[in-house]
PDB file of C-alpha atoms in Angstrom:
ATOM      1  CA  MET I 183    -158.005 -48.178-193.036  1.00  0.00           C
ATOM      2  CA  VAL I 184    -156.176 -46.133-195.539  1.00  0.00           C
ATOM      3  CA  SER I 185    -155.868 -42.396-194.711  1.00  0.00           C
ATOM      4  CA  ARG I 186    -158.102 -39.862-196.492  1.00  0.00           C
ATOM      5  CA  GLN I 187    -155.049 -37.943-197.299  1.00  0.00           C
ATOM      6  CA  ILE I 188    -154.335 -40.633-199.871  1.00  0.00           C
ATOM      7  CA  GLY I 189    -156.163 -40.273-203.198  1.00  0.00           C
ATOM      8  CA  LEU I 190    -159.411 -42.171-203.798  1.00  0.00           C
ATOM      9  CA  GLY I 191    -157.826 -44.283-206.530  1.00  0.00           C
ATOM     10  CA  VAL I 192    -155.208 -45.603-204.154  1.00  0.00           C
ATOM     11  CA  ARG I 193    -157.801 -46.241-201.471  1.00  0.00           C
ATOM     12  CA  SER I 194    -159.889 -48.230-204.172  1.00  0.00           C
ATOM     13  CA  ASP I 195    -156.905 -50.261-205.244  1.00  0.00           C
ATOM     14  CA  TYR I 196    -156.558 -51.380-201.678  1.00  0.00           C
ATOM     15  CA  VAL I 197    -160.058 -52.577-201.433  1.00  0.00           C
ATOM     16  CA  VAL I 198    -159.499 -54.702-204.536  1.00  0.00           C
ATOM     17  CA  HIS I 199    -156.075 -56.000-203.654  1.00  0.00           C
ATOM     18  CA  HIS I 200    -156.156 -55.991-199.927  1.00  0.00           C
ATOM     19  CA  LEU I 201    -155.774 -59.836-199.643  1.00  0.00           C
ATOM     20  CA  GLN I 202    -152.593 -59.626-201.746  1.00  0.00           C
ATOM     21  CA  CYS I 203    -150.801 -56.641-200.315  1.00  0.00           C
ATOM     22  CA  GLU I 204    -149.634 -55.199-197.120  1.00  0.00           C
ATOM     23  CA  GLN I 205    -149.614 -51.502-196.190  1.00  0.00           C
ATOM     24  CA  GLN I 206    -147.583 -49.440-193.755  1.00  0.00           C
ATOM     25  CA  GLU I 207    -148.579 -45.935-193.169  1.00  0.00           C
ATOM     26  CA  THR I 208    -146.525 -42.998-191.760  1.00  0.00           C
ATOM     27  CA  ASP I 209    -147.254 -39.279-191.279  1.00  0.00           C
ATOM     28  CA  GLU I 210    -145.659 -38.509-194.894  1.00  0.00           C
ATOM     29  CA  TYR I 211    -146.618 -41.536-196.933  1.00  0.00           C
ATOM     30  CA  LEU I 212    -148.258 -44.915-197.490  1.00  0.00           C
ATOM     31  CA  ILE I 213    -146.179 -47.940-198.510  1.00  0.00           C
ATOM     32  CA  THR I 214    -148.056 -50.667-200.422  1.00  0.00           C
ATOM     33  CA  ARG I 215    -146.148 -53.907-201.085  1.00  0.00           C
ATOM     34  CA  THR I 216    -147.141 -57.132-202.860  1.00  0.00           C
ATOM     35  CA  PRO I 217    -144.559 -59.582-201.571  1.00  0.00           C
ATOM     36  CA  ALA I 218    -145.946 -62.448-203.675  1.00  0.00           C
ATOM     37  CA  ASN I 219    -145.728 -60.294-206.845  1.00  0.00           C
ATOM     38  CA  PRO I 220    -142.721 -57.939-206.656  1.00  0.00           C
ATOM     39  CA  CYS I 221    -143.000 -57.198-210.293  1.00  0.00           C
ATOM     40  CA  PHE I 222    -146.510 -55.745-209.971  1.00  0.00           C
ATOM     41  CA  TYR I 223    -145.697 -52.156-210.800  1.00  0.00           C
ATOM     42  CA  PHE I 224    -148.802 -50.606-209.049  1.00  0.00           C
ATOM     43  CA  GLY I 225    -148.852 -53.117-206.243  1.00  0.00           C
ATOM     44  CA  ASN I 226    -145.499 -51.738-204.915  1.00  0.00           C
ATOM     45  CA  THR I 227    -145.954 -48.067-204.409  1.00  0.00           C
ATOM     46  CA  LEU I 228    -145.015 -45.097-202.276  1.00  0.00           C
ATOM     47  CA  ALA I 229    -148.248 -42.814-202.011  1.00  0.00           C
ATOM     48  CA  LEU I 230    -147.241 -39.497-200.751  1.00  0.00           C
ATOM     49  CA  LYS I 231    -149.216 -37.596-198.187  1.00  0.00           C
ATOM     50  CA  VAL I 232    -147.036 -34.500-198.339  1.00  0.00           C
ATOM     51  CA  PRO I 233    -146.288 -32.240-201.257  1.00  0.00           C
ATOM     52  CA  LEU I 234    -143.820 -33.695-203.818  1.00  0.00           C
ATOM     53  CA  ALA I 235    -141.731 -30.634-203.408  1.00  0.00           C
ATOM     54  CA  SER I 236    -141.051 -31.511-199.775  1.00  0.00           C
ATOM     55  CA  LYS I 237    -138.156 -33.655-200.886  1.00  0.00           C
ATOM     56  CA  THR I 238    -135.847 -33.872-203.857  1.00  0.00           C
ATOM     57  CA  MET I 239    -136.241 -36.597-206.464  1.00  0.00           C
ATOM     58  CA  ALA I 240    -133.017 -38.170-205.070  1.00  0.00           C
ATOM     59  CA  GLU I 241    -134.364 -38.181-201.540  1.00  0.00           C
ATOM     60  CA  TRP I 242    -137.765 -39.755-202.653  1.00  0.00           C
ATOM     61  CA  GLN I 243    -135.760 -42.379-204.607  1.00  0.00           C
ATOM     62  CA  THR I 244    -133.651 -43.191-201.464  1.00  0.00           C
ATOM     63  CA  LEU I 245    -136.706 -43.372-199.395  1.00  0.00           C
ATOM     64  CA  PHE I 246    -138.256 -45.793-201.803  1.00  0.00           C
ATOM     65  CA  CYS I 247    -135.245 -48.099-201.744  1.00  0.00           C
ATOM     66  CA  GLU I 248    -135.251 -48.082-197.872  1.00  0.00           C
ATOM     67  CA  CYS I 249    -138.981 -48.895-197.875  1.00  0.00           C
ATOM     68  CA  PHE I 250    -138.605 -51.810-200.239  1.00  0.00           C
ATOM     69  CA  ALA I 251    -135.149 -53.054-199.023  1.00  0.00           C
ATOM     70  CA  THR I 252    -136.638 -56.411-198.104  1.00  0.00           C
ATOM     71  CA  MET I 253    -137.839 -56.834-201.693  1.00  0.00           C
ATOM     72  CA  PRO I 254    -134.862 -56.457-203.937  1.00  0.00           C
ATOM     73  CA  GLU I 255    -136.896 -57.910-206.838  1.00  0.00           C
ATOM     74  CA  VAL I 256    -138.789 -54.632-207.029  1.00  0.00           C
ATOM     75  CA  ARG I 257    -137.254 -52.818-210.008  1.00  0.00           C
ATOM     76  CA  LEU I 258    -139.776 -50.060-210.803  1.00  0.00           C
ATOM     77  CA  GLN I 259    -140.082 -47.161-208.312  1.00  0.00           C
ATOM     78  CA  THR I 260    -143.722 -46.136-208.376  1.00  0.00           C
ATOM     79  CA  PHE I 261    -144.762 -42.762-206.573  1.00  0.00           C
ATOM     80  CA  ILE I 262    -148.331 -41.573-206.284  1.00  0.00           C
ATOM     81  CA  TRP I 263    -149.373 -38.229-204.997  1.00  0.00           C
ATOM     82  CA  VAL I 264    -152.416 -36.004-204.963  1.00  0.00           C
ATOM     83  CA  PRO I 265    -151.666 -32.968-207.184  1.00  0.00           C
ATOM     84  CA  ASN I 266    -152.198 -29.652-205.533  1.00  0.00           C
ATOM     85  CA  ASN I 267    -151.313 -25.983-206.180  1.00  0.00           C
ATOM     86  CA  ASP I 268    -148.089 -26.483-204.357  1.00  0.00           C
ATOM     87  CA  THR I 269    -146.877 -29.205-206.811  1.00  0.00           C
ATOM     88  CA  ASP I 270    -143.997 -27.744-208.904  1.00  0.00           C
ATOM     89  CA  ALA I 271    -144.228 -28.678-212.515  1.00  0.00           C
ATOM     90  CA  ASP I 272    -140.543 -28.862-212.907  1.00  0.00           C
ATOM     91  CA  GLN I 273    -140.255 -31.301-210.055  1.00  0.00           C
ATOM     92  CA  VAL I 274    -143.019 -33.456-211.668  1.00  0.00           C
ATOM     93  CA  ARG I 275    -141.014 -33.400-214.966  1.00  0.00           C
ATOM     94  CA  SER I 276    -137.870 -34.640-213.160  1.00  0.00           C
ATOM     95  CA  PHE I 277    -139.688 -37.822-212.342  1.00  0.00           C
ATOM     96  CA  GLN I 278    -140.242 -38.667-216.069  1.00  0.00           C
TER      97      GLN I 278
END
């Protein structure tokens, strides 16, 4: 079961794609992998359960690479987070 800390959209995607993906949850994030389809942009994601500002962009990118080290075909780093009042607009822009 996907944590309630993760947005409803991510939880809904899991219901639809649960036979094609695998998930791993930590206290800070949820990893969703689609090993059979490494090019599926929104099938290979890091969904954050902590504020975006808790790490720098470089730290999030490094973590993504570590989480998907067994899938070198994954080229797009997709991050999902639930916006809140703590989200720094400048940090969000740095991901664009």
